[in-house]
Amino acid sequence: MSKTVTVSDQNGTEALAAKLAAVARAGDVILMHGTLGMGKSAFCRAFIRAVADNPNEEVPSPTFTLVQIYELDRVPVWHFDLYRLSDPEEVHELDIEDAFADAISLIEWPDRLEYLTPENRLDIHIEPGSTPDGRVFKLEPHGDDWVTRINDLVVDPS
């Protein structure tokens, strides 16, 4: 079961990120799929700001650092960008298993995980929408808990 959400602009992306942030908890893994420039980092930035309950939270891209860790009051969030990795063994050096156990993990370019991809996760596929800033988000839950949360998710079209 998957759910498709279409947004017309960045505000819609931020609203969807906030809805998902509200139901996310420690141990959750969210895999972000999409081509370059599709808005994976923008979605993650909005998600982290929603978890932080701070729209001004500084959220730099982890493109060069590979991981940014946010020790937030509600739950820690680890934001990974695996684009520059060529071997899944390199992922171990990022302590990703610790994040999987104790934090919310947002992972851009998750194809680099290969055999490390967790069974219970939410895959988010982002594609272009019908407007320049519009996007189509396909939410694919894996595991009963994610299926329930995505089924119960109410998203207003924007």
PDB file of C-alpha atoms in Angstrom:
ATOM      1  CA  MET A   1       0.000   0.000   0.000  1.00  0.00           C
ATOM      2  CA  SER A   2       1.348   3.400  -0.899  1.00  0.00           C
ATOM      3  CA  LYS A   3      -0.027   6.906  -0.720  1.00  0.00           C
ATOM      4  CA  THR A   4       0.572   9.614  -3.323  1.00  0.00           C
ATOM      5  CA  VAL A   5       0.561  13.267  -2.315  1.00  0.00           C
ATOM      6  CA  THR A   6       0.791  16.067  -4.872  1.00  0.00           C
ATOM      7  CA  VAL A   7       1.902  19.533  -3.782  1.00  0.00           C
ATOM      8  CA  SER A   8       1.950  22.704  -5.857  1.00  0.00           C
ATOM      9  CA  ASP A   9       4.838  24.509  -4.181  1.00  0.00           C
ATOM     10  CA  GLN A  10       7.433  24.572  -1.402  1.00  0.00           C
ATOM     11  CA  ASN A  11       4.733  25.372   1.176  1.00  0.00           C
ATOM     12  CA  GLY A  12       3.034  22.089   0.296  1.00  0.00           C
ATOM     13  CA  THR A  13       6.325  20.229   0.671  1.00  0.00           C
ATOM     14  CA  GLU A  14       6.840  21.814   4.091  1.00  0.00           C
ATOM     15  CA  ALA A  15       3.296  20.915   5.163  1.00  0.00           C
ATOM     16  CA  LEU A  16       3.782  17.271   4.162  1.00  0.00           C
ATOM     17  CA  ALA A  17       7.151  17.149   5.946  1.00  0.00           C
ATOM     18  CA  ALA A  18       5.510  18.543   9.095  1.00  0.00           C
ATOM     19  CA  LYS A  19       2.728  15.915   8.957  1.00  0.00           C
ATOM     20  CA  LEU A  20       5.272  13.115   8.705  1.00  0.00           C
ATOM     21  CA  ALA A  21       7.480  14.653  11.400  1.00  0.00           C
ATOM     22  CA  ALA A  22       4.488  14.644  13.755  1.00  0.00           C
ATOM     23  CA  VAL A  23       4.130  10.848  13.497  1.00  0.00           C
ATOM     24  CA  ALA A  24       7.852   9.981  13.372  1.00  0.00           C
ATOM     25  CA  ARG A  25       9.701   8.548  16.367  1.00  0.00           C
ATOM     26  CA  ALA A  26      13.052   7.155  17.450  1.00  0.00           C
ATOM     27  CA  GLY A  27      14.090   4.162  15.378  1.00  0.00           C
ATOM     28  CA  ASP A  28      12.316   5.351  12.229  1.00  0.00           C
ATOM     29  CA  VAL A  29      14.180   5.239   8.942  1.00  0.00           C
ATOM     30  CA  ILE A  30      12.988   7.411   6.060  1.00  0.00           C
ATOM     31  CA  LEU A  31      14.624   6.897   2.670  1.00  0.00           C
ATOM     32  CA  MET A  32      14.491   9.813   0.234  1.00  0.00           C
ATOM     33  CA  HIS A  33      14.494   8.939  -3.488  1.00  0.00           C
ATOM     34  CA  GLY A  34      14.623  11.401  -6.377  1.00  0.00           C
ATOM     35  CA  THR A  35      16.934  12.861  -8.973  1.00  0.00           C
ATOM     36  CA  LEU A  36      19.268  15.796  -8.355  1.00  0.00           C
ATOM     37  CA  GLY A  37      17.334  18.978  -7.606  1.00  0.00           C
ATOM     38  CA  MET A  38      14.057  17.200  -6.881  1.00  0.00           C
ATOM     39  CA  GLY A  39      13.812  18.557  -3.332  1.00  0.00           C
ATOM     40  CA  LYS A  40      15.100  15.791  -1.073  1.00  0.00           C
ATOM     41  CA  SER A  41      17.184  18.213   1.002  1.00  0.00           C
ATOM     42  CA  ALA A  42      14.368  20.783   1.108  1.00  0.00           C
ATOM     43  CA  PHE A  43      11.976  18.118   2.402  1.00  0.00           C
ATOM     44  CA  CYS A  44      14.506  16.968   5.026  1.00  0.00           C
ATOM     45  CA  ARG A  45      15.144  20.561   6.127  1.00  0.00           C
ATOM     46  CA  ALA A  46      11.394  21.120   6.639  1.00  0.00           C
ATOM     47  CA  PHE A  47      11.073  17.770   8.454  1.00  0.00           C
ATOM     48  CA  ILE A  48      13.933  18.572  10.853  1.00  0.00           C
ATOM     49  CA  ARG A  49      12.559  22.048  11.554  1.00  0.00           C
ATOM     50  CA  ALA A  50       9.163  20.492  12.327  1.00  0.00           C
ATOM     51  CA  VAL A  51      10.681  17.955  14.744  1.00  0.00           C
ATOM     52  CA  ALA A  52      12.658  20.800  16.356  1.00  0.00           C
ATOM     53  CA  ASP A  53       9.470  22.898  16.518  1.00  0.00           C
ATOM     54  CA  ASN A  54      11.643  25.746  15.260  1.00  0.00           C
ATOM     55  CA  PRO A  55      11.122  27.154  11.745  1.00  0.00           C
ATOM     56  CA  ASN A  56      14.485  28.920  12.026  1.00  0.00           C
ATOM     57  CA  GLU A  57      16.530  25.843  12.998  1.00  0.00           C
ATOM     58  CA  GLU A  58      19.790  25.908  11.039  1.00  0.00           C
ATOM     59  CA  VAL A  59      19.786  22.836   8.795  1.00  0.00           C
ATOM     60  CA  PRO A  60      22.833  22.690   6.513  1.00  0.00           C
ATOM     61  CA  SER A  61      23.017  20.092   3.771  1.00  0.00           C
ATOM     62  CA  PRO A  62      25.089  17.017   4.662  1.00  0.00           C
ATOM     63  CA  THR A  63      26.404  16.753   1.089  1.00  0.00           C
ATOM     64  CA  PHE A  64      30.037  17.235   2.110  1.00  0.00           C
ATOM     65  CA  THR A  65      29.905  16.097   5.746  1.00  0.00           C
ATOM     66  CA  LEU A  66      27.807  13.012   4.799  1.00  0.00           C
ATOM     67  CA  VAL A  67      25.819  13.250   8.047  1.00  0.00           C
ATOM     68  CA  GLN A  68      24.384  16.030  10.204  1.00  0.00           C
ATOM     69  CA  ILE A  69      23.191  15.095  13.695  1.00  0.00           C
ATOM     70  CA  TYR A  70      20.482  17.098  15.472  1.00  0.00           C
ATOM     71  CA  GLU A  71      20.116  16.435  19.199  1.00  0.00           C
ATOM     72  CA  LEU A  72      16.567  17.763  19.483  1.00  0.00           C
ATOM     73  CA  ASP A  73      14.379  17.810  22.584  1.00  0.00           C
ATOM     74  CA  ARG A  74      11.797  15.364  21.226  1.00  0.00           C
ATOM     75  CA  VAL A  75      14.091  12.889  19.465  1.00  0.00           C
ATOM     76  CA  PRO A  76      17.486  13.003  17.758  1.00  0.00           C
ATOM     77  CA  VAL A  77      17.495  13.225  13.963  1.00  0.00           C
ATOM     78  CA  TRP A  78      20.383  12.033  11.807  1.00  0.00           C
ATOM     79  CA  HIS A  79      20.356  13.385   8.244  1.00  0.00           C
ATOM     80  CA  PHE A  80      22.531  11.402   5.826  1.00  0.00           C
ATOM     81  CA  ASP A  81      23.496  12.255   2.241  1.00  0.00           C
ATOM     82  CA  LEU A  82      25.130   9.168   0.754  1.00  0.00           C
ATOM     83  CA  TYR A  83      25.582  10.572  -2.771  1.00  0.00           C
ATOM     84  CA  ARG A  84      29.386  10.622  -2.586  1.00  0.00           C
ATOM     85  CA  LEU A  85      29.738   7.070  -1.252  1.00  0.00           C
ATOM     86  CA  SER A  86      30.676   4.304  -3.658  1.00  0.00           C
ATOM     87  CA  ASP A  87      30.680   1.263  -1.372  1.00  0.00           C
ATOM     88  CA  PRO A  88      28.124   0.265   1.275  1.00  0.00           C
ATOM     89  CA  GLU A  89      31.024  -0.593   3.600  1.00  0.00           C
ATOM     90  CA  GLU A  90      31.702   3.172   3.833  1.00  0.00           C
ATOM     91  CA  VAL A  91      28.271   3.580   5.429  1.00  0.00           C
ATOM     92  CA  HIS A  92      29.470   1.692   8.536  1.00  0.00           C
ATOM     93  CA  GLU A  93      31.952   4.506   9.228  1.00  0.00           C
ATOM     94  CA  LEU A  94      28.999   6.877   9.689  1.00  0.00           C
ATOM     95  CA  ASP A  95      27.652   4.882  12.687  1.00  0.00           C
ATOM     96  CA  ILE A  96      24.398   4.447  10.811  1.00  0.00           C
ATOM     97  CA  GLU A  97      23.367   1.461  12.948  1.00  0.00           C
ATOM     98  CA  ASP A  98      23.369   3.761  16.019  1.00  0.00           C
ATOM     99  CA  ALA A  99      21.056   6.145  14.213  1.00  0.00           C
ATOM    100  CA  PHE A 100      18.749   3.291  13.184  1.00  0.00           C
ATOM    101  CA  ALA A 101      18.432   2.252  16.832  1.00  0.00           C
ATOM    102  CA  ASP A 102      18.071   5.579  18.644  1.00  0.00           C
ATOM    103  CA  ALA A 103      17.093   8.351  16.239  1.00  0.00           C
ATOM    104  CA  ILE A 104      15.000   9.288  13.253  1.00  0.00           C
ATOM    105  CA  SER A 105      17.177   8.649  10.205  1.00  0.00           C
ATOM    106  CA  LEU A 106      16.609  10.675   7.030  1.00  0.00           C
ATOM    107  CA  ILE A 107      18.670   9.223   4.196  1.00  0.00           C
ATOM    108  CA  GLU A 108      19.210  10.806   0.798  1.00  0.00           C
ATOM    109  CA  TRP A 109      20.544   8.555  -1.972  1.00  0.00           C
ATOM    110  CA  PRO A 110      19.588   5.361  -0.087  1.00  0.00           C
ATOM    111  CA  ASP A 111      20.570   3.122  -3.003  1.00  0.00           C
ATOM    112  CA  ARG A 112      24.096   3.353  -1.534  1.00  0.00           C
ATOM    113  CA  LEU A 113      22.888   1.381   1.518  1.00  0.00           C
ATOM    114  CA  GLU A 114      22.393  -1.823  -0.469  1.00  0.00           C
ATOM    115  CA  TYR A 115      22.257  -4.731   2.025  1.00  0.00           C
ATOM    116  CA  LEU A 116      22.106  -2.312   4.978  1.00  0.00           C
ATOM    117  CA  THR A 117      18.622  -1.110   3.980  1.00  0.00           C
ATOM    118  CA  PRO A 118      16.354  -1.784   6.971  1.00  0.00           C
ATOM    119  CA  GLU A 119      13.248  -3.881   6.498  1.00  0.00           C
ATOM    120  CA  ASN A 120      11.001  -1.476   8.438  1.00  0.00           C
ATOM    121  CA  ARG A 121      11.164   1.933   6.789  1.00  0.00           C
ATOM    122  CA  LEU A 122       9.338   4.592   4.829  1.00  0.00           C
ATOM    123  CA  ASP A 123      10.448   5.148   1.242  1.00  0.00           C
ATOM    124  CA  ILE A 124       9.580   8.565  -0.187  1.00  0.00           C
ATOM    125  CA  HIS A 125       9.873   8.940  -3.965  1.00  0.00           C
ATOM    126  CA  ILE A 126       9.812  12.524  -5.255  1.00  0.00           C
ATOM    127  CA  GLU A 127       8.951  13.338  -8.867  1.00  0.00           C
ATOM    128  CA  PRO A 128       8.217  16.584 -10.717  1.00  0.00           C
ATOM    129  CA  GLY A 129       4.711  17.992 -10.416  1.00  0.00           C
ATOM    130  CA  SER A 130       2.669  19.954 -12.940  1.00  0.00           C
ATOM    131  CA  THR A 131       4.105  23.325 -11.860  1.00  0.00           C
ATOM    132  CA  PRO A 132       7.781  24.377 -11.624  1.00  0.00           C
ATOM    133  CA  ASP A 133       7.750  24.078  -7.808  1.00  0.00           C
ATOM    134  CA  GLY A 134       5.197  21.272  -7.670  1.00  0.00           C
ATOM    135  CA  ARG A 135       6.151  17.774  -6.602  1.00  0.00           C
ATOM    136  CA  VAL A 136       4.547  14.355  -6.436  1.00  0.00           C
ATOM    137  CA  PHE A 137       5.455  12.378  -3.315  1.00  0.00           C
ATOM    138  CA  LYS A 138       4.883   8.634  -3.306  1.00  0.00           C
ATOM    139  CA  LEU A 139       4.979   7.318   0.266  1.00  0.00           C
ATOM    140  CA  GLU A 140       5.803   3.595   0.418  1.00  0.00           C
ATOM    141  CA  PRO A 141       5.628   2.137   3.932  1.00  0.00           C
ATOM    142  CA  HIS A 142       7.461  -1.090   4.785  1.00  0.00           C
ATOM    143  CA  GLY A 143       6.441  -2.790   8.026  1.00  0.00           C
ATOM    144  CA  ASP A 144       3.060  -2.857   9.758  1.00  0.00           C
ATOM    145  CA  ASP A 145       3.767   0.177  11.934  1.00  0.00           C
ATOM    146  CA  TRP A 146       4.598   2.393   8.959  1.00  0.00           C
ATOM    147  CA  VAL A 147       1.615   1.034   7.003  1.00  0.00           C
ATOM    148  CA  THR A 148      -0.708   2.047   9.852  1.00  0.00           C
ATOM    149  CA  ARG A 149       0.815   5.510  10.195  1.00  0.00           C
ATOM    150  CA  ILE A 150       0.656   6.212   6.459  1.00  0.00           C
ATOM    151  CA  ASN A 151      -2.916   4.879   6.233  1.00  0.00           C
ATOM    152  CA  ASP A 152      -3.921   7.223   9.072  1.00  0.00           C
ATOM    153  CA  LEU A 153      -2.057  10.226   7.625  1.00  0.00           C
ATOM    154  CA  VAL A 154      -4.436  12.992   6.593  1.00  0.00           C
ATOM    155  CA  VAL A 155      -2.901  15.317   4.046  1.00  0.00           C
ATOM    156  CA  ASP A 156      -4.701  18.341   2.661  1.00  0.00           C
ATOM    157  CA  PRO A 157      -4.039  18.834  -1.044  1.00  0.00           C
ATOM    158  CA  SER A 158      -2.065  21.991  -1.796  1.00  0.00           C
TER     159      SER A 158
END
